[in-house]
CSV table of C-alpha atoms in Angstrom, one decimal:
chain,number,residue,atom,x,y,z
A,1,UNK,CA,7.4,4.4,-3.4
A,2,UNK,CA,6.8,6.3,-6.8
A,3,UNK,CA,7.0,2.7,-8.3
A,4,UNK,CA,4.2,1.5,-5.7
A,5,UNK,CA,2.1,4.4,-6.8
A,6,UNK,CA,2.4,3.6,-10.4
A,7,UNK,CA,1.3,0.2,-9.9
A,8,UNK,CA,-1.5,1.5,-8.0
A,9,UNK,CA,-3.1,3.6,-10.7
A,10,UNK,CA,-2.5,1.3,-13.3
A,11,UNK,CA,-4.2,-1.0,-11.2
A,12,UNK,CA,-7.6,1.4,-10.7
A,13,UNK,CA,-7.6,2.3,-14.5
A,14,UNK,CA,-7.8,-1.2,-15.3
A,15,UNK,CA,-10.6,-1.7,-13.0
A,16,UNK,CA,-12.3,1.6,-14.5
A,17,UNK,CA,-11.9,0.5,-18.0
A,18,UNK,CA,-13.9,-2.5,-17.5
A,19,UNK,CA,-17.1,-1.3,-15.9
A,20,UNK,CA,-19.7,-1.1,-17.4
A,21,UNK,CA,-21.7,2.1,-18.2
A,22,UNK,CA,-24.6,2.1,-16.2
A,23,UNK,CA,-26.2,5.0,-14.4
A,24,UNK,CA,-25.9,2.9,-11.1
A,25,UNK,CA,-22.9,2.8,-9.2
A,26,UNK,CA,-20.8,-0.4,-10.3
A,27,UNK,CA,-19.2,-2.6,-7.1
A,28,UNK,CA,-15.8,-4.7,-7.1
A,29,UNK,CA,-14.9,-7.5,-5.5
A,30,UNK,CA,-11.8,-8.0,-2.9
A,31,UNK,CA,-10.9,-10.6,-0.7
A,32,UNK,CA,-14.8,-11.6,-0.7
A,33,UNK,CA,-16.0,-7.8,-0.1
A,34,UNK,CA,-17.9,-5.8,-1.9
A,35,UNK,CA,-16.3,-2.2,-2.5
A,36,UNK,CA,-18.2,0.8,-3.5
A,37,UNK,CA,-16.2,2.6,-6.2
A,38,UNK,CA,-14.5,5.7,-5.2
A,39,UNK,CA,-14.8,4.5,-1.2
A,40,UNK,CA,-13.1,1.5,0.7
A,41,UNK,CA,-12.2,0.4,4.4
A,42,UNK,CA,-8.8,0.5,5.6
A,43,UNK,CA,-8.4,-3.6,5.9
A,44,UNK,CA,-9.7,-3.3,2.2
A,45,UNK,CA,-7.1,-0.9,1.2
A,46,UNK,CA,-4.3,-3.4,2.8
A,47,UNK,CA,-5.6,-6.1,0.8
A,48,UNK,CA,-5.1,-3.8,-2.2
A,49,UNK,CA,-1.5,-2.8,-1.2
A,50,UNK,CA,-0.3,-6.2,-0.3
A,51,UNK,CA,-1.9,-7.5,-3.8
A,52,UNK,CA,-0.1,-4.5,-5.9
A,53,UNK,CA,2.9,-5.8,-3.9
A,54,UNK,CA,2.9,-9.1,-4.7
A,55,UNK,CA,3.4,-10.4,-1.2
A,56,UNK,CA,0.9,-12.3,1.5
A,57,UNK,CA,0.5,-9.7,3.8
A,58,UNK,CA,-2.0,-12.0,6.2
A,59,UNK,CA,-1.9,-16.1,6.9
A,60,UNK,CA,-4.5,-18.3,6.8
A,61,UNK,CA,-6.9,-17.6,9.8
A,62,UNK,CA,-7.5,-21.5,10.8
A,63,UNK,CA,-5.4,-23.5,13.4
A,64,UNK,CA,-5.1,-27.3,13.2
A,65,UNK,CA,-3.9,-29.5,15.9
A,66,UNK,CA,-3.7,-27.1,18.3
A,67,UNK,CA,-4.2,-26.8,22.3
A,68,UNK,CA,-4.6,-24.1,24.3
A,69,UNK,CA,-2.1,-23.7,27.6
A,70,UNK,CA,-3.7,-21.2,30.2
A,71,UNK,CA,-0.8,-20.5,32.3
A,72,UNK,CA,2.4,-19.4,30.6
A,73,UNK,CA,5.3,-22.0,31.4
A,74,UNK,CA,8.9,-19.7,30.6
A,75,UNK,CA,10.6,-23.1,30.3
A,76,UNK,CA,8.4,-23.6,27.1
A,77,UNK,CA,11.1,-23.9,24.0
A,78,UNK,CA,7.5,-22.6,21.8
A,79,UNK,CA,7.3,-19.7,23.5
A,80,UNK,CA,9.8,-17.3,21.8
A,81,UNK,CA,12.6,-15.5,23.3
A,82,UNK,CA,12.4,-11.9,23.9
A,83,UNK,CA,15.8,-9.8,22.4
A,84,UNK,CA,16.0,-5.9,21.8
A,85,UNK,CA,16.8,-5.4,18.1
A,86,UNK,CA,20.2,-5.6,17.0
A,87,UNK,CA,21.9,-6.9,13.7
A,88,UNK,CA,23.6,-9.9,15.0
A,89,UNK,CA,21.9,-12.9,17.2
A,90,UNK,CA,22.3,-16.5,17.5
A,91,UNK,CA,19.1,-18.5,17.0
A,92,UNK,CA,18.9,-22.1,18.5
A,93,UNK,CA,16.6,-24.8,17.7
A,94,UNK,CA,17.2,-28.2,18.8
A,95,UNK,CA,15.1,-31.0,20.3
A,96,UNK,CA,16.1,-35.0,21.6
A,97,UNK,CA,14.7,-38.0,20.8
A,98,UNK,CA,13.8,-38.7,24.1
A,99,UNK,CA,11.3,-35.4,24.4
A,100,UNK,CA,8.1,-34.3,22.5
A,101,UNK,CA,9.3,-32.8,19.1
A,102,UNK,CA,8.9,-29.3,19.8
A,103,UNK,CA,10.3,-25.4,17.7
A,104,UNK,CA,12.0,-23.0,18.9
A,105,UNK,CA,11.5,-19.2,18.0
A,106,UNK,CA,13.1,-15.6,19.2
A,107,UNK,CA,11.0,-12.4,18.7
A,108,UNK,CA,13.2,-9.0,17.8
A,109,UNK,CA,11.0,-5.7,19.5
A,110,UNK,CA,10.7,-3.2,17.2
A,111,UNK,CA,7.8,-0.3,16.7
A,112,UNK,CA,5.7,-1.8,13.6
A,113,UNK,CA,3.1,1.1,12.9
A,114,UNK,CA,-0.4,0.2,11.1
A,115,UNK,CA,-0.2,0.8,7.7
A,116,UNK,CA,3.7,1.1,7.0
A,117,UNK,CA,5.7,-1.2,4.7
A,118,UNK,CA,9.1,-3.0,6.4
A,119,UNK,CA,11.1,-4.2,4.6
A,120,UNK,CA,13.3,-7.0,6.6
A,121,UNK,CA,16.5,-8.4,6.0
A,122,UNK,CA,19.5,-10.6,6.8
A,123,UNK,CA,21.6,-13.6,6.4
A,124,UNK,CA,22.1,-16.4,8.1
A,125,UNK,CA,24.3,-19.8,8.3
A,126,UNK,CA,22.7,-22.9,9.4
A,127,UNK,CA,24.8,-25.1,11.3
A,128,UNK,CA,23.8,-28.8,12.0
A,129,UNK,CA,25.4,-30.3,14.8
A,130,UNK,CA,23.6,-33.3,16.2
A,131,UNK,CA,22.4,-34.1,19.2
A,132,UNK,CA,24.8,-36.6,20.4
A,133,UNK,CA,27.9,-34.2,20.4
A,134,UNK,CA,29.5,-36.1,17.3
A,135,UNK,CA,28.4,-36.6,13.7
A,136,UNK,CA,24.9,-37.9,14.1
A,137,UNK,CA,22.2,-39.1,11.9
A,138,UNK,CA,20.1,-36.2,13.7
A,139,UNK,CA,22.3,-33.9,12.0
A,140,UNK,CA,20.3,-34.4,8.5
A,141,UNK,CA,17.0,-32.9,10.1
A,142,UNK,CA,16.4,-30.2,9.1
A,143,UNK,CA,13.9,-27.2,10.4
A,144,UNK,CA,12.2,-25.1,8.7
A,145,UNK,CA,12.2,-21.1,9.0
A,146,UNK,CA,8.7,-18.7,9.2
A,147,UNK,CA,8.2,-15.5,10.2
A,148,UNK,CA,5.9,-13.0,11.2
A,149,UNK,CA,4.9,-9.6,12.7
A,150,UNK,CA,3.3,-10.5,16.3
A,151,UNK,CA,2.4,-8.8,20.1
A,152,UNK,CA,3.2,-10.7,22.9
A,153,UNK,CA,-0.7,-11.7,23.1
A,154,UNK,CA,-0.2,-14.2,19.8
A,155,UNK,CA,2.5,-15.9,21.5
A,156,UNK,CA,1.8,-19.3,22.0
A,157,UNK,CA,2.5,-21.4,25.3
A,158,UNK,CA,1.3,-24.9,23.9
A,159,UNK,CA,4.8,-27.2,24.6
A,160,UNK,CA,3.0,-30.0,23.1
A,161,UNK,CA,4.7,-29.0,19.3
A,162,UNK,CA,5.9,-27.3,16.9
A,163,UNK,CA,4.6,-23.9,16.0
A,164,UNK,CA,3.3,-23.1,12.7
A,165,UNK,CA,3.0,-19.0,12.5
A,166,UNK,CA,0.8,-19.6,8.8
A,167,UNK,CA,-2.1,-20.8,11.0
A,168,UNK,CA,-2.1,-17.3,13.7
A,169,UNK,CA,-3.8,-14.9,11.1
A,170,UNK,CA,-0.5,-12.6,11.4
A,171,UNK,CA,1.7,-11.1,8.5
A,172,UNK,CA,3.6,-13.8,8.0
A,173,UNK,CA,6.4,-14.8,5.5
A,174,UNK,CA,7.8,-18.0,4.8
A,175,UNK,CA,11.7,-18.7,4.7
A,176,UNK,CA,12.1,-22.2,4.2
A,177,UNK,CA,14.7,-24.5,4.5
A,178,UNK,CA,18.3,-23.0,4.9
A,179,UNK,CA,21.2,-25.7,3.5
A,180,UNK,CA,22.5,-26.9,6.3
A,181,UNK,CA,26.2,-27.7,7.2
A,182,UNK,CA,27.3,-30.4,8.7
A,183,UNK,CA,29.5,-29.4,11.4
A,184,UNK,CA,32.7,-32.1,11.6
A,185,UNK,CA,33.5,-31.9,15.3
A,186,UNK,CA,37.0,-33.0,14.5
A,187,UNK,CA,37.9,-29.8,12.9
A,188,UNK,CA,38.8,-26.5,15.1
A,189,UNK,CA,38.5,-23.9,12.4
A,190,UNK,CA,35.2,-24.6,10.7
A,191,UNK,CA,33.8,-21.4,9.1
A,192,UNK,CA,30.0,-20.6,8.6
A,193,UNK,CA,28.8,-19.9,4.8
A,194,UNK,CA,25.9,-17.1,5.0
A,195,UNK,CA,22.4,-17.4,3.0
A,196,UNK,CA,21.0,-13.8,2.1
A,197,UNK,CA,16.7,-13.2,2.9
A,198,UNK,CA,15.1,-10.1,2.5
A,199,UNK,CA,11.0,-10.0,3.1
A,200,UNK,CA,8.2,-7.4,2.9
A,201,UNK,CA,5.4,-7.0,5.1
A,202,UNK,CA,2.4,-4.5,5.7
A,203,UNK,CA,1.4,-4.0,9.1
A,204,UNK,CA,-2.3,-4.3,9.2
A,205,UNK,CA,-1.8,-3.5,13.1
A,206,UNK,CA,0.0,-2.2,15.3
A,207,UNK,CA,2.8,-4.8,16.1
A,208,UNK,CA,5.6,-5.6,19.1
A,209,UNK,CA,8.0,-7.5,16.9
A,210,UNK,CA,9.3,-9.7,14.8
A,211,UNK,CA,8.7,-13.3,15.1
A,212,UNK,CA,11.4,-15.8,13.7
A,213,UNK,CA,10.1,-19.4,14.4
A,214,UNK,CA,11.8,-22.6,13.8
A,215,UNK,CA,9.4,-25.6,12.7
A,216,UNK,CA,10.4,-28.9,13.9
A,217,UNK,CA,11.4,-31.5,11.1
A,218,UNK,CA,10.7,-35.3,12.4
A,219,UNK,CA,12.7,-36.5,14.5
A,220,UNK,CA,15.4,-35.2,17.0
A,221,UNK,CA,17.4,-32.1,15.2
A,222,UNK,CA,20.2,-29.7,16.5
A,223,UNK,CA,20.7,-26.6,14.5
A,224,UNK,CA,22.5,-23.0,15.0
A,225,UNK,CA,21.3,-20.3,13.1
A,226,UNK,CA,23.8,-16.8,12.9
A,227,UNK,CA,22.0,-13.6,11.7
A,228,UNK,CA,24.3,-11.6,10.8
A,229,UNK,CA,23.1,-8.1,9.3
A,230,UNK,CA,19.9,-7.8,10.7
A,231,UNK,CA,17.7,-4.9,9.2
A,232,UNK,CA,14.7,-3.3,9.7
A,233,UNK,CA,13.6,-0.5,6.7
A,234,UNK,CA,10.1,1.9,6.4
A,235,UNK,CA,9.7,2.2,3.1
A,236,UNK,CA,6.1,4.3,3.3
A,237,UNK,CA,2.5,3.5,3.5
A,238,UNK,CA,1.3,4.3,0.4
A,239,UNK,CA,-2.1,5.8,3.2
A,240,UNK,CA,-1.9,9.2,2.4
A,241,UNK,CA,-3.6,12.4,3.5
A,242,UNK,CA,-5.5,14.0,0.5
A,243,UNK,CA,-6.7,17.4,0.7
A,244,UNK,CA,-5.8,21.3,-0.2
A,245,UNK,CA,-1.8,21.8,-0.6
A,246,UNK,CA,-2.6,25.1,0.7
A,247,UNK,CA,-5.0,27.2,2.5
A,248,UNK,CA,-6.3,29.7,0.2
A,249,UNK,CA,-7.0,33.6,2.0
A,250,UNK,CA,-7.0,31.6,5.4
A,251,UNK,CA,-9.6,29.8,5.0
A,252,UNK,CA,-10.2,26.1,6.3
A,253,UNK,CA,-10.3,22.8,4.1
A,254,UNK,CA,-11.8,19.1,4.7
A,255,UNK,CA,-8.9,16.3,4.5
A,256,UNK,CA,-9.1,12.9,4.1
A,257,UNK,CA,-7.1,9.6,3.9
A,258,UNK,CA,-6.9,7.9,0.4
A,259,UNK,CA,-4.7,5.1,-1.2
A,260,UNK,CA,-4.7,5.8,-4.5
A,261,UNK,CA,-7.6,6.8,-5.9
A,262,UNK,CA,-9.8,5.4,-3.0
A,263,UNK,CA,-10.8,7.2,0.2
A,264,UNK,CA,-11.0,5.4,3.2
A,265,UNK,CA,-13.6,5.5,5.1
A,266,UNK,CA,-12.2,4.5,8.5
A,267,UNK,CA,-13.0,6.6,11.7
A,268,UNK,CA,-9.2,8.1,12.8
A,269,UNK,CA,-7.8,10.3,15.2
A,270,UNK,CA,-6.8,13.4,13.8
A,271,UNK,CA,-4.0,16.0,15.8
A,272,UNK,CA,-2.6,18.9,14.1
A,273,UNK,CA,0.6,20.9,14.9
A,274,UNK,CA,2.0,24.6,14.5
A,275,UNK,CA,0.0,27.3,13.4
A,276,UNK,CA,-3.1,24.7,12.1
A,277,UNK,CA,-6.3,23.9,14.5
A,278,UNK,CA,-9.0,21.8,13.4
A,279,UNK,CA,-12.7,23.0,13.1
A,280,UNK,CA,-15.4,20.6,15.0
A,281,UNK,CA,-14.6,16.8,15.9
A,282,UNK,CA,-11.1,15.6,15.8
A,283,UNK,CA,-12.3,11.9,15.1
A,284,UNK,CA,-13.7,10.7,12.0
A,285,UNK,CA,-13.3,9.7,8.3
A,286,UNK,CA,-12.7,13.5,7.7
A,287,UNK,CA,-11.4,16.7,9.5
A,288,UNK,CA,-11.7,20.1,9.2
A,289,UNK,CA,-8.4,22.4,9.3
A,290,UNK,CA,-8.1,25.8,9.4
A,291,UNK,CA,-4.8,28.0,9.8
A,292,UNK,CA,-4.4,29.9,13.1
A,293,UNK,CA,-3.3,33.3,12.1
A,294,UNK,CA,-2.1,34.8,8.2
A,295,UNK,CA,0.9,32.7,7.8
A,296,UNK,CA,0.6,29.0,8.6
A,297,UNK,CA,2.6,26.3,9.0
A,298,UNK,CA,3.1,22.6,10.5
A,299,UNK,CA,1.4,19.2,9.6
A,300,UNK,CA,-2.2,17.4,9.7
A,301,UNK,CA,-1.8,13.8,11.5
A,302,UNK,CA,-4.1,10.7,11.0
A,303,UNK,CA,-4.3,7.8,13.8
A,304,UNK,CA,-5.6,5.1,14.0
A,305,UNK,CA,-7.6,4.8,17.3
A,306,UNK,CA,-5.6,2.7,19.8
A,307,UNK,CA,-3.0,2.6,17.8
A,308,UNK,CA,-0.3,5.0,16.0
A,309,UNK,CA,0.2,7.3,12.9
A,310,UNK,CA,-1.8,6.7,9.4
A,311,UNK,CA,-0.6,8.9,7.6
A,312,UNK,CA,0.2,12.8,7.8
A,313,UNK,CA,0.6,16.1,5.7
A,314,UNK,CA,3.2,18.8,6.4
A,315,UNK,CA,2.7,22.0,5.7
A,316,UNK,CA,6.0,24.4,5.2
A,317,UNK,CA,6.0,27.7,5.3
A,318,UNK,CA,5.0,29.2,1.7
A,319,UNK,CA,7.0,31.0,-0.2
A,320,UNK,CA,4.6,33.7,-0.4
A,321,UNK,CA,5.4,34.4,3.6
A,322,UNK,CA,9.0,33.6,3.7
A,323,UNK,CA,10.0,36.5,4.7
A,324,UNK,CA,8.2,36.8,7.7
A,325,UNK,CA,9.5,33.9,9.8
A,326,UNK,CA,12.8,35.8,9.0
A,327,UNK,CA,14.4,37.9,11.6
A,328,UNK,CA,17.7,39.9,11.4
A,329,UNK,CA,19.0,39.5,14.3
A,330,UNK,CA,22.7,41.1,17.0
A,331,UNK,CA,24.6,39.1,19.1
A,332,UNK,CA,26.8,41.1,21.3
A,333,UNK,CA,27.1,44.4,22.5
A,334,UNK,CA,27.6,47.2,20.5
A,335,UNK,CA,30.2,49.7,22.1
A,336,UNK,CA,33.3,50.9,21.0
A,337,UNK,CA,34.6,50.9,24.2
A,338,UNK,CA,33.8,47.2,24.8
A,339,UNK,CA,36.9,44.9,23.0
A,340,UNK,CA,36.3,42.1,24.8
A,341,UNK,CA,33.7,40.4,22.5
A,342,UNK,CA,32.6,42.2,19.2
A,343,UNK,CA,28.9,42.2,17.8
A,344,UNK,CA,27.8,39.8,15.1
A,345,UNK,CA,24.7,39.9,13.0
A,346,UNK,CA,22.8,36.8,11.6
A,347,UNK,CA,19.2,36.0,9.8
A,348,UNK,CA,17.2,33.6,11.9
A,349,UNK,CA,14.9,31.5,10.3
A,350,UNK,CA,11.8,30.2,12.7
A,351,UNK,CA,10.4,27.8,12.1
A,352,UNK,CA,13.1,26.1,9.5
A,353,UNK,CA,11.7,26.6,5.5
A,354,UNK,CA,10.2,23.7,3.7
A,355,UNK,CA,12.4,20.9,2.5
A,356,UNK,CA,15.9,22.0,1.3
A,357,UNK,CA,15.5,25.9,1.1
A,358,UNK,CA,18.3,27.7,2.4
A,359,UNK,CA,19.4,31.5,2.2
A,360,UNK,CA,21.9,32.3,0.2
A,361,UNK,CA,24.1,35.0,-1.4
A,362,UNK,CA,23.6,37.4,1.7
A,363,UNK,CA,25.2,41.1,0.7
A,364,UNK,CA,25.4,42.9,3.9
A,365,UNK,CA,25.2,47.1,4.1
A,366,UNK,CA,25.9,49.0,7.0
A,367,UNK,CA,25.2,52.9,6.7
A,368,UNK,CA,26.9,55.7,7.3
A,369,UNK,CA,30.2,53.6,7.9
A,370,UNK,CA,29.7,53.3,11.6
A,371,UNK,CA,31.9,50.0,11.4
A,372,UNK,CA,35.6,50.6,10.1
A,373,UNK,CA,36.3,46.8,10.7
A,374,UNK,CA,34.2,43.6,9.6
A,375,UNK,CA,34.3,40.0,8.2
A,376,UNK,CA,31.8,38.0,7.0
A,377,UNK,CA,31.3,33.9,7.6
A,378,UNK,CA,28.5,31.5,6.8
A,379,UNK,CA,25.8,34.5,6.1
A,380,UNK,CA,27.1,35.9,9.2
A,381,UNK,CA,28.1,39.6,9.3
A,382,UNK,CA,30.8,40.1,12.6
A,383,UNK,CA,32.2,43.6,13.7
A,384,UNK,CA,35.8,44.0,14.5
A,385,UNK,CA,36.2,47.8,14.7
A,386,UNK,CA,32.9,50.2,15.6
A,387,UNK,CA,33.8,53.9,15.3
A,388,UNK,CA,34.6,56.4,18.3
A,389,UNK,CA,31.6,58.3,17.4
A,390,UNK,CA,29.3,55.7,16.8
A,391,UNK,CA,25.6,56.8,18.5
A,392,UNK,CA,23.0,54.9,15.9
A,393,UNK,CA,22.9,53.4,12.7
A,394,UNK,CA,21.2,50.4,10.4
A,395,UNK,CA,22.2,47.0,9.1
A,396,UNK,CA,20.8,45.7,6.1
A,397,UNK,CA,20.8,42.2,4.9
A,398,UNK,CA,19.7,41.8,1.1
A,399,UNK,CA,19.4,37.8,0.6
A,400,UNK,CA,18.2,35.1,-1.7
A,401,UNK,CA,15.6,32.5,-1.4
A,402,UNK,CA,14.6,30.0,-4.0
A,403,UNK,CA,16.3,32.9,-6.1
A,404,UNK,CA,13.7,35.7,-5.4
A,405,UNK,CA,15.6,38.4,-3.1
A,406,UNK,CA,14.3,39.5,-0.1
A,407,UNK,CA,15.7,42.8,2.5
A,408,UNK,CA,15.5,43.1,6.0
A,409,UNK,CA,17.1,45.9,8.0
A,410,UNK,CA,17.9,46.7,12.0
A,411,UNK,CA,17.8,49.9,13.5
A,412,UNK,CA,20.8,49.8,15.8
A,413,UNK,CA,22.4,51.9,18.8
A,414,UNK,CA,25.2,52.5,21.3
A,415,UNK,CA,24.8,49.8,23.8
A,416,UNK,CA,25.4,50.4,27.8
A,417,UNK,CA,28.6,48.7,28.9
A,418,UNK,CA,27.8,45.9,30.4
């Protein structure tokens, strides 16, 4: 992700260093758009990511030879075949001699959100056995693999052919040819080699799944495909929410969403959580945020409309207010005449700090000795032994955060028996 970014910046100062001084705003060109400097759509900052990435993020939006089938026909071998996502499958594309050359495809469901990066992986054997159920010239055609991020609207019904997914307008990668091997039917303990493939795509939608498409070679084929170690990774949007990292004597700040040093000028859907509210509309390029009280925490969300999460900001709670979402805290009653379960004491942290922070180094203190008996575990203070004569008394927790130390203390007293 840092590596992405880098490329990214590099990429804008380039761009920078070549305009030329006027005192008119300079334009550049992408994908056959004008952008204004400083401002772009989101579809204009995909074609940026998927150029800094180096990969073809959409196909060619032209069909040839196609036809159009109105009603779907589940018997159609182009239609693809529906599985849930797990990391090993069997793919089988075959067709005879004595039918219309046709593919074969199977689509994987899986949650592709607009603007992330996937990266997919797996390996697969290709096994060619024929289609007369003995070595077979047939064996020797060989189809080709595609894929692509789809909904079950792009699905095609045409059983007139082979599909070609570079012709749908989808993010689309292609495979290729996998060697095939020839399977000898006279042997019983022939054993599959495995090709490795790895591919990136950027969802410029919202997507269903992934789309894994055999296209027929000529002539009458049988192949087996075996994915084996199927993966699906997020590795980030490089979309981010750009605004204040913090809000400054309560007051409320404008956020937008930027890749790199553009701002997109999209209309989203923004949502807040925790102790944030936004000021006026909640759709637009922008937002207004304001905390809902002195200490403030949760996160700023931005969706696209009809779709799912942009890109969002989390707010932790600051170290500045640590120490109020800390609570000491008893567990039990506190009785000397009650043995059956002792008290404990503990910190409570609500809601959890931000990233990694922990407490640590607790010293406990309780005054006026009013427990003869204690242990302490994980930052937790239990009471084995209260005295005879115990009526009130304090515990005080002295504790570290992020090395600063911070006290809290509990006025306690003689529980009723319960």
């Amino acid at each position: 992700m840092k590596h992405l970014f880098r490329i990214l910046i590099l990429f804008i100062f380039v761009l920078s260093s070549c305009q030329k001084k006027s005192s008119q705003v300079d334009d550049i060109s992408s994908s056959g758009e004008t952008i204004q400097t400083g401002q772009i759509t989101l579809s204009q900052a995909y074609d940026l990511l998927q150029s800094e990435l180096g990969i073809k993020l959409l196909s060619p939006n032209q069909q040839t030879n196609s036809e159009s089938v109105n009603t779907l026909s589940t018997s159609c071998p182009a239609y693809p075949s529906i599985n849930s996502l797990k990391s090993y499958f069997t793919f089988r594309a075959s067709s005879s001699e004595n039918t219309p050359v046709r593919g074969s495809s199977i689509a994987i469901r899986y949650n592709f959100k607009k603007g992330m990066t996937y990266n997919i992986s797996f390996s697969t054997s290709n096994i060619a056995r024929g289609t007369k159920g003995k070595p077979h010239f047939s064996q020797y055609n060989n189809p080709s693999l595609q894929a692509a991020l789809a909904n079950s609207s792009n699905f095609i019904t045409d059983c007139n052919g082979s599909i070609n997914l570079s012709t749908l307008g989808l993010p689309y990668h292609n495979i290729g040819t996998i060697t095939p091997q020839i399977h000898p039917y006279t042997s019983a303990d022939f054993t599959a080699t495995y090709t490795s493939k790895s591919m990136t795509f950027v969802a410029d939608n919202c997507y269903e799944y992934f789309w894994l498409n055999a296209v027929a070679p000529t002539g009458d084929y049988s192949n087996e495909f075996d994915i084996a170690g199927f993966t699906i990774k997020e590795v980030g949007s490089g979309l981010i929410i750009d605004g204040a990292s913090n809000f400054t004597n309560g007051n409320q700040e404008i956020f937008t969403v930027k890749l790199g040093g553009y701002t997109v000028s999209d209309s989203f859907q923004w949502e807040t959580t925790g102790k944030l509210e936004i000021v006026g509309s909640n759709v637009g390029s922008s937002v207004t945020v304001k905390p809902t009280g002195s200490f403030y925490h949760g996160s700023i969300i931005a969706k696209e409309l009809g779709c799912g999460v942009i890109a969002q900001k989390d707010f932790g709670i600051p170290p500045s207010q640590y120490s109020n979402y800390i609570t000491l805290v008893q567990n039990g009653v506190l009785n000397p005449a009650y043995t059956a379960q002792m008290p404990s004491f503990s910190l409570v942290v609500s809601p959890p700090l931000q990233g990694n922070v922990k407490i640590t180094g607790t010293l406990w203190n309780l005054d006026s000795n009013w427990a003869t008996m204690w242990r302490i575990k994980d930052q937790i203070l239990n009471i084995t032994q209260v005295n005879s004569s115990f009526t009130s008394g304090k515990v005080t927790a002295e504790f570290l955060i992020d090395n600063i130390k911070y006290t809290k203390t509990l006025n306690v007293k003689l529980d009723q028996l319960p």
